[in-house]
Short mmCIF file of N, CA, C and O in Angstrom, two decimals:
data_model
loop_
_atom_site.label_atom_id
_atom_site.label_comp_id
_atom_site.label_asym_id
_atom_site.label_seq_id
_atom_site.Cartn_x
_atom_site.Cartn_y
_atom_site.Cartn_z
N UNK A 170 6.33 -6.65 11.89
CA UNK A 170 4.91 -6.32 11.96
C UNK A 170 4.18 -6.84 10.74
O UNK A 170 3.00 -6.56 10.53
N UNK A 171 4.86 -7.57 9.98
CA UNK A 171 4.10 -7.84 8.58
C UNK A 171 2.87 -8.04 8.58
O UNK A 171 2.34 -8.92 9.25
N UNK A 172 2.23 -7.19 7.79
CA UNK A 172 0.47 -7.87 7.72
C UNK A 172 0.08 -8.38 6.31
O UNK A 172 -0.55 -7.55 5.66
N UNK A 173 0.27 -9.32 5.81
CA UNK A 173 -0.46 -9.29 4.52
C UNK A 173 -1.67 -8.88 3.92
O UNK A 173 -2.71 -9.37 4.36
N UNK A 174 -1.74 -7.95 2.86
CA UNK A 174 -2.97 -8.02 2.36
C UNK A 174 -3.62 -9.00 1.82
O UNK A 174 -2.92 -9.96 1.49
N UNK A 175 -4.89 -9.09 1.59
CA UNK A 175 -5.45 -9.95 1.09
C UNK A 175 -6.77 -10.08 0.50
O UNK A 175 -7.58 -10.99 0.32
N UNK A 176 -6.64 -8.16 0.13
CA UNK A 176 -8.21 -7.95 -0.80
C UNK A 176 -7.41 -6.24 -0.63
O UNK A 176 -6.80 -5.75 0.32
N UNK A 177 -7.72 -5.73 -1.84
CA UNK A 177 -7.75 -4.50 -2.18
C UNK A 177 -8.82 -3.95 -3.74
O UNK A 177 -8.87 -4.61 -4.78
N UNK A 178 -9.35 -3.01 -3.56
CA UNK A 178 -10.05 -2.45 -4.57
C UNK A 178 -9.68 -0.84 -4.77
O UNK A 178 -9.53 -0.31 -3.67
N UNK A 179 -9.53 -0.08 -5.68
CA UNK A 179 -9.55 0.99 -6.48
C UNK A 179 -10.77 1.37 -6.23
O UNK A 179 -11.78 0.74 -6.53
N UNK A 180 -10.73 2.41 -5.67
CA UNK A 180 -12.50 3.19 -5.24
C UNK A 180 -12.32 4.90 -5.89
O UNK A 180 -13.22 5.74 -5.81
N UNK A 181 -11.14 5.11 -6.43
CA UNK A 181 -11.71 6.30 -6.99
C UNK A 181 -10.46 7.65 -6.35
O UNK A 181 -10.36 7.91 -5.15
N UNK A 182 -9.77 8.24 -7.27
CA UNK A 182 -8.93 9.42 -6.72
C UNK A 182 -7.56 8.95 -6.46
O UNK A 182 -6.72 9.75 -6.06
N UNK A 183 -7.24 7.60 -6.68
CA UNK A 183 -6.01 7.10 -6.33
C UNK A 183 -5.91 6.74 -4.55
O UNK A 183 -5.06 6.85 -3.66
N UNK A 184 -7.48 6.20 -4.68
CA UNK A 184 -7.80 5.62 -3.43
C UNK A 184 -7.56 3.77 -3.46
O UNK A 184 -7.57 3.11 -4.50
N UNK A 185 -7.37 3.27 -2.23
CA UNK A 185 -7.49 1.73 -2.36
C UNK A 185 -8.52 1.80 -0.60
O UNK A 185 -8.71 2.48 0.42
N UNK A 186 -8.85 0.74 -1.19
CA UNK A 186 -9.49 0.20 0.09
C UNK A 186 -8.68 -1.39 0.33
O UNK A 186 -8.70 -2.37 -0.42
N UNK A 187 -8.08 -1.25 1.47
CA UNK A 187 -7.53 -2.58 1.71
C UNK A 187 -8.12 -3.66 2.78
O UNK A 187 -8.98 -3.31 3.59
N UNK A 188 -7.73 -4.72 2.74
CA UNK A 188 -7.61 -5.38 3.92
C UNK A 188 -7.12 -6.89 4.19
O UNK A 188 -7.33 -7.98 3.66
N UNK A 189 -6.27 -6.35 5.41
CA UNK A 189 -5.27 -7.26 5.63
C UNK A 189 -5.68 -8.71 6.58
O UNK A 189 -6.73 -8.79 7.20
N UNK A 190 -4.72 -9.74 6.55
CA UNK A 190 -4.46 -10.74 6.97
C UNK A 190 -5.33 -10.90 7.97
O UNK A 190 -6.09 -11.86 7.95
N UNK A 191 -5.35 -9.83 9.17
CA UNK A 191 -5.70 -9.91 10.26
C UNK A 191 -7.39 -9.79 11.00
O UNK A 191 -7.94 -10.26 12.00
N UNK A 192 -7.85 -8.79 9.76
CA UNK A 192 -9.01 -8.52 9.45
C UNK A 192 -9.36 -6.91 9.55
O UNK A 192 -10.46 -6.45 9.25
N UNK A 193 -8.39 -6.23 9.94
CA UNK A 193 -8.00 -4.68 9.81
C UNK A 193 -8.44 -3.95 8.29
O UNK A 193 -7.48 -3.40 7.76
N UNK A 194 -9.48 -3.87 7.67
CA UNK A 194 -9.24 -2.96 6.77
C UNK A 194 -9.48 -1.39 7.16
O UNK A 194 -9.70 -0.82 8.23
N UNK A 195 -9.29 -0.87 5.50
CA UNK A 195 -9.46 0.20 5.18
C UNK A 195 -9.45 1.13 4.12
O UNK A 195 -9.90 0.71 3.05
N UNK A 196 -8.88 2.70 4.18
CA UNK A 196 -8.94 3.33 2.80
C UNK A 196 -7.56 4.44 2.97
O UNK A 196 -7.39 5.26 3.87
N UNK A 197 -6.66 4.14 1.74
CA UNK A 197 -5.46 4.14 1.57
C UNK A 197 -5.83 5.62 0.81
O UNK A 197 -6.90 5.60 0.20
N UNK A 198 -4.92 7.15 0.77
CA UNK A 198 -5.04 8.00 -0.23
C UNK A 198 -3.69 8.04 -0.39
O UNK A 198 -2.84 8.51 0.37
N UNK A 199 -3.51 7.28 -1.91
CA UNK A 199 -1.96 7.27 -1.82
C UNK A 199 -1.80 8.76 -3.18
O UNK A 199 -0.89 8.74 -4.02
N UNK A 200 -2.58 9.60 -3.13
CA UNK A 200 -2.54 10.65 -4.25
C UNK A 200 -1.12 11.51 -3.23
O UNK A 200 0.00 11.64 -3.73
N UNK A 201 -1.40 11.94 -2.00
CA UNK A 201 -0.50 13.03 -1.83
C UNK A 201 1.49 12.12 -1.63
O UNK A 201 2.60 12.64 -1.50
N UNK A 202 0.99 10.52 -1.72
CA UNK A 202 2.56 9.74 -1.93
C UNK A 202 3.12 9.35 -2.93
O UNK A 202 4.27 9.00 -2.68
N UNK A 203 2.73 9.22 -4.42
CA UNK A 203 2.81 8.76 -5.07
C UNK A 203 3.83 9.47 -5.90
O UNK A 203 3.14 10.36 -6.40
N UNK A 204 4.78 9.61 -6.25
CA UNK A 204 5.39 10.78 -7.10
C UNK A 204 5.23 10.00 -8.67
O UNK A 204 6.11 10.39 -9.43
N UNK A 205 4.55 9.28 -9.12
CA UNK A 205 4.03 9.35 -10.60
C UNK A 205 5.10 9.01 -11.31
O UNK A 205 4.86 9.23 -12.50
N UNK A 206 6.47 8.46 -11.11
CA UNK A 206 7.64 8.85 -11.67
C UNK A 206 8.59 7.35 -11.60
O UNK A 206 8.71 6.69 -10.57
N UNK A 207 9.15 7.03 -12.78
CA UNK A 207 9.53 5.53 -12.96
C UNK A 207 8.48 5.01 -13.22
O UNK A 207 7.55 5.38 -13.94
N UNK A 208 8.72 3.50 -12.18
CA UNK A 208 7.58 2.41 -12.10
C UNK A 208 6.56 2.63 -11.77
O UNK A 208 5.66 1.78 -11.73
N UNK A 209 6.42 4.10 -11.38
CA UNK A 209 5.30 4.61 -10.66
C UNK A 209 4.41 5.66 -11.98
O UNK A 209 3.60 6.38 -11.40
N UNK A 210 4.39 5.79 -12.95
CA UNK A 210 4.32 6.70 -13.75
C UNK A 210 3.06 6.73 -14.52
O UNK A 210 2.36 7.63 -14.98
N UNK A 211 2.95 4.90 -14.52
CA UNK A 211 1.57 4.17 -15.40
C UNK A 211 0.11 4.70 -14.70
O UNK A 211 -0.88 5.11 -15.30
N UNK A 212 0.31 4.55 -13.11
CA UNK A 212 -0.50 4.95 -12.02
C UNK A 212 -0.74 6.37 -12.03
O UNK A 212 -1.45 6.68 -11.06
N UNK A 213 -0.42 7.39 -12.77
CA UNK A 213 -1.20 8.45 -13.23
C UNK A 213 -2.27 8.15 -13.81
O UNK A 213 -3.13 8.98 -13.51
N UNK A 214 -2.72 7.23 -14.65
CA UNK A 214 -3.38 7.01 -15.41
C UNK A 214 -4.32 6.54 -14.74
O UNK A 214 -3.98 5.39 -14.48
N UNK A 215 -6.10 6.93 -13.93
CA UNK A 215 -6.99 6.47 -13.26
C UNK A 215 -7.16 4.60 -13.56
O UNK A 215 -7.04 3.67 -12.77
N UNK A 216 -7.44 4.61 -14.83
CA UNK A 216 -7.87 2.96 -15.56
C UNK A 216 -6.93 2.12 -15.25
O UNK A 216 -7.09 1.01 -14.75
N UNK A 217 -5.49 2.83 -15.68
CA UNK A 217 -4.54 1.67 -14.89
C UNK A 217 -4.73 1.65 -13.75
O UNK A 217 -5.17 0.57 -13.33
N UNK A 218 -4.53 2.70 -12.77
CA UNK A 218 -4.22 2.33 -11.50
C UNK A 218 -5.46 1.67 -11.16
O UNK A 218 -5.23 0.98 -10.16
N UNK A 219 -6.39 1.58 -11.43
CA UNK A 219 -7.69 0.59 -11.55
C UNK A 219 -7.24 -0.79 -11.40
O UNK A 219 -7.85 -1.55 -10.64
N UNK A 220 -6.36 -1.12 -11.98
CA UNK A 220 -5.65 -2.41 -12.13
C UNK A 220 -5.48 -3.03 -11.24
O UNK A 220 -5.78 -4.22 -11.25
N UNK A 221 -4.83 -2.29 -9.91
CA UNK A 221 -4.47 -2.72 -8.93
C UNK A 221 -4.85 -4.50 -8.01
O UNK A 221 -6.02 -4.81 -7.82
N UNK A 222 -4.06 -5.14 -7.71
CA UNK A 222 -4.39 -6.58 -7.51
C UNK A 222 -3.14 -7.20 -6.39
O UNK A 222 -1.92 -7.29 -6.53
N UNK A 223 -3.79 -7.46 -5.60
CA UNK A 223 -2.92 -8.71 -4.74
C UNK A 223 -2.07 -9.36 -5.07
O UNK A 223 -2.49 -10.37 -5.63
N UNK A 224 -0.80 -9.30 -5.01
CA UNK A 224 -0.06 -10.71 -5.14
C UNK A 224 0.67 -11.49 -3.61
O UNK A 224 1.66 -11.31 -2.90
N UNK A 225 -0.57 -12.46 -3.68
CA UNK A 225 -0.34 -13.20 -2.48
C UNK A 225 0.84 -13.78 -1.83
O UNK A 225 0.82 -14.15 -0.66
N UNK A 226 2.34 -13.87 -2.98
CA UNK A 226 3.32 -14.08 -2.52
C UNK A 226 4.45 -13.22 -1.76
O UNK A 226 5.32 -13.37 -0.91
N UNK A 227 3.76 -11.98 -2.77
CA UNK A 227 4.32 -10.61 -1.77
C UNK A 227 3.37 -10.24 -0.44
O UNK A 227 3.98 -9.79 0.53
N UNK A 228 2.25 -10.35 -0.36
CA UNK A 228 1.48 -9.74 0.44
C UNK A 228 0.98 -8.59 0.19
O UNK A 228 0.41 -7.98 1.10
N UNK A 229 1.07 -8.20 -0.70
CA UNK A 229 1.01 -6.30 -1.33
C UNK A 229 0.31 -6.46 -2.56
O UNK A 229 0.10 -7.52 -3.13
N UNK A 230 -0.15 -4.98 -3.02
CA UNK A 230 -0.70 -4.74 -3.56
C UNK A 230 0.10 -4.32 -4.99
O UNK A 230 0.91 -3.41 -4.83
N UNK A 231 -0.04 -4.92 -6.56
CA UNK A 231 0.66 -4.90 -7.26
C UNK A 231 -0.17 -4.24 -8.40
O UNK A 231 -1.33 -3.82 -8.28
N UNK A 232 0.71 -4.21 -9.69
CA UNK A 232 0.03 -3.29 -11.38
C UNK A 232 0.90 -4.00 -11.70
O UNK A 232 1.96 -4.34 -11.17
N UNK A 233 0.17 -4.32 -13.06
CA UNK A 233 1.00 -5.46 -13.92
C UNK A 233 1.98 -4.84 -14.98
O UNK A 233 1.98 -5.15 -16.17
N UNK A 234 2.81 -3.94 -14.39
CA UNK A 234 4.10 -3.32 -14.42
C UNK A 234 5.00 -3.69 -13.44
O UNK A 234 6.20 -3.46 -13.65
N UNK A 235 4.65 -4.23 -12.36
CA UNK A 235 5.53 -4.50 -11.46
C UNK A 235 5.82 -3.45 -10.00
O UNK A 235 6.58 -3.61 -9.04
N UNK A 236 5.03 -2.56 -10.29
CA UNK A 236 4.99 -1.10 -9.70
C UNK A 236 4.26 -2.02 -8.39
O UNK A 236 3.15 -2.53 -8.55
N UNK A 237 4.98 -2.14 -7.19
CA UNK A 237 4.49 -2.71 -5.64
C UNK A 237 4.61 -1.64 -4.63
O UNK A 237 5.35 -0.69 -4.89
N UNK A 238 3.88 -1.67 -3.34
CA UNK A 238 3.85 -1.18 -2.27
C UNK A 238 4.26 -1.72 -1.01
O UNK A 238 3.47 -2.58 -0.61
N UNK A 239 5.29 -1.49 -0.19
CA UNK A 239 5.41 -2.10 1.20
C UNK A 239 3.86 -2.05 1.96
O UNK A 239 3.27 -0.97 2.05
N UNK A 240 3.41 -3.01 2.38
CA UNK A 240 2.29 -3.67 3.12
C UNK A 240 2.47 -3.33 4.68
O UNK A 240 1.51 -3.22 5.44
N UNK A 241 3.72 -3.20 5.03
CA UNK A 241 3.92 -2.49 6.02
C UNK A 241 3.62 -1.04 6.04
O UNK A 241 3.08 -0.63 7.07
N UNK A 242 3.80 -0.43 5.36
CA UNK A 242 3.68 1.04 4.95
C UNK A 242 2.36 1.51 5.38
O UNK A 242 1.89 2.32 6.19
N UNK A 243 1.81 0.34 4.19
CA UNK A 243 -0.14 0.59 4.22
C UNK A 243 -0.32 0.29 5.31
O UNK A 243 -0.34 1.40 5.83
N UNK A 244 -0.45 -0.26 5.92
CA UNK A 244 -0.70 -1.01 7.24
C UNK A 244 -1.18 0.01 8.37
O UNK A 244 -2.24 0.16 8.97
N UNK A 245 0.14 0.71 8.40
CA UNK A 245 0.36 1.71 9.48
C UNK A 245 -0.55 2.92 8.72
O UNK A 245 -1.08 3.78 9.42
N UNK A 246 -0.63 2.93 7.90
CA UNK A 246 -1.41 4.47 7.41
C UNK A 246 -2.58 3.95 7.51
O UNK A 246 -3.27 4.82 8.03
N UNK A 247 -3.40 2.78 7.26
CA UNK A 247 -5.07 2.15 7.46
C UNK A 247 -5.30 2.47 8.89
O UNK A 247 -6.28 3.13 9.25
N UNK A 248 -4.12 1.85 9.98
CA UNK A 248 -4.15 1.81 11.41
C UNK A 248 -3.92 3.03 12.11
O UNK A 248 -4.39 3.25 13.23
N UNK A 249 -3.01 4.06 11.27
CA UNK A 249 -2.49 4.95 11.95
C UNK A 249 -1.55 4.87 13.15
O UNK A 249 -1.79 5.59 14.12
N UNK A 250 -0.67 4.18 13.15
CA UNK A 250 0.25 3.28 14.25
C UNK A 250 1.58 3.23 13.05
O UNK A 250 1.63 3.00 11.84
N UNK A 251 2.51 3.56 14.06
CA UNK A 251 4.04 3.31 13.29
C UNK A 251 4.39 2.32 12.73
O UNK A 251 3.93 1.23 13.08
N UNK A 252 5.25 2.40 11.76
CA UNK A 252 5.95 1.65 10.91
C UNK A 252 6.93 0.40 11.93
O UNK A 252 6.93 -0.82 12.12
N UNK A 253 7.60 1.47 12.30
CA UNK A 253 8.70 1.23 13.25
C UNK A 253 7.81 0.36 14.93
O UNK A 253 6.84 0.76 15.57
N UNK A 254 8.68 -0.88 15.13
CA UNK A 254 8.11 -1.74 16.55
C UNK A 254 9.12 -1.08 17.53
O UNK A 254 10.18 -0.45 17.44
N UNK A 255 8.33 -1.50 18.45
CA UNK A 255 9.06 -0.66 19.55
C UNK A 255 10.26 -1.42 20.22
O UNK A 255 10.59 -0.93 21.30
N UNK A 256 10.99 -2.55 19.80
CA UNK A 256 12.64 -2.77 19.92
C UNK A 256 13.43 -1.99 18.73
O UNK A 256 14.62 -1.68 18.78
N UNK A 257 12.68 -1.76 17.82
CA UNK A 257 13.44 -1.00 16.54
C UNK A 257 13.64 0.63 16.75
O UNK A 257 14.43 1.27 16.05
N UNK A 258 12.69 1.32 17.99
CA UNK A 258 12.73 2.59 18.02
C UNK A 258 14.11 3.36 18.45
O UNK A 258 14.26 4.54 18.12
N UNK A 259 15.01 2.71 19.13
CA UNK A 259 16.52 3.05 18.86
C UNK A 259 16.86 3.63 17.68
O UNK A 259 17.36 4.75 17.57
N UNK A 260 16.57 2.82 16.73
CA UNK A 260 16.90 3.43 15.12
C UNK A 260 16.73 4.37 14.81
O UNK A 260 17.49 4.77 13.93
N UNK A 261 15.94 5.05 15.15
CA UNK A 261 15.58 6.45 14.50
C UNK A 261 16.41 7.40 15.92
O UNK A 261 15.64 8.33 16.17
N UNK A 262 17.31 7.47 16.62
CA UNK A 262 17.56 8.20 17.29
C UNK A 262 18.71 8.26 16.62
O UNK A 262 19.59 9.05 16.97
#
C-alpha cells in the first residue's frame, strides 16, 4: 500500500498535517502514540518536533536525529483504512 509523503508541517500539539503521493492529505495526532522514549525522546520537545521534514528517499516523515515514521502507518490513520491489504488479512488470524 505504500504511499509516500510528500509535504508535512508541524501545526501545533504534536500534530502533523500530511500529504501523500496520491493527493490524500491530512492531520496526524501522534501525542496519544508517541512514547517520548529513545529516538523518540527529542520530540517531547514542541521546537524540535517542529523540525519535522520529508525525506524523499524514505517517503516519511523525519527529525534530524533520525527519529522516522512508517508512512504506511500515517496513511491509514489520515484515511482511516487498515494497515493491513486484504491478501495479507490471513495474518492476523
Amino acid at each position: 500500500m505504500l504511499k509516500d509523503i510528500v509535504a508535512a508541517n508541524a501545526i501545533g500539539d504534536y500534530r502533523l498535517h500530511l500529504r501523500f503521493e496520491d493527493g490524500v492529505e491530512g492531520v496526524v495526532d501522534l501525542a496519544p502514540h508517541l512514547s517520548f522514549l529513545g529516538v523518540f525522546e527529542p520530540l517531547r520537545d514542541p521546537a524540535y518536533f517542529a523540525r519535522v521534514r520529508v525525506d524523499s528517499d524514505l517517503g516519511t516523515v523525519t527529525w534530524p536525529n533520525g527519529a522516522d515514521l512508517d508512512p504506511d502507518v500515517l496513511y491509514a490513520r489520515v484515511t482511516g483504512t487498515s494497515v493491513l491489504q486484504e491478501p495479507d488479512l490471513h495474518l492476523s488470524r
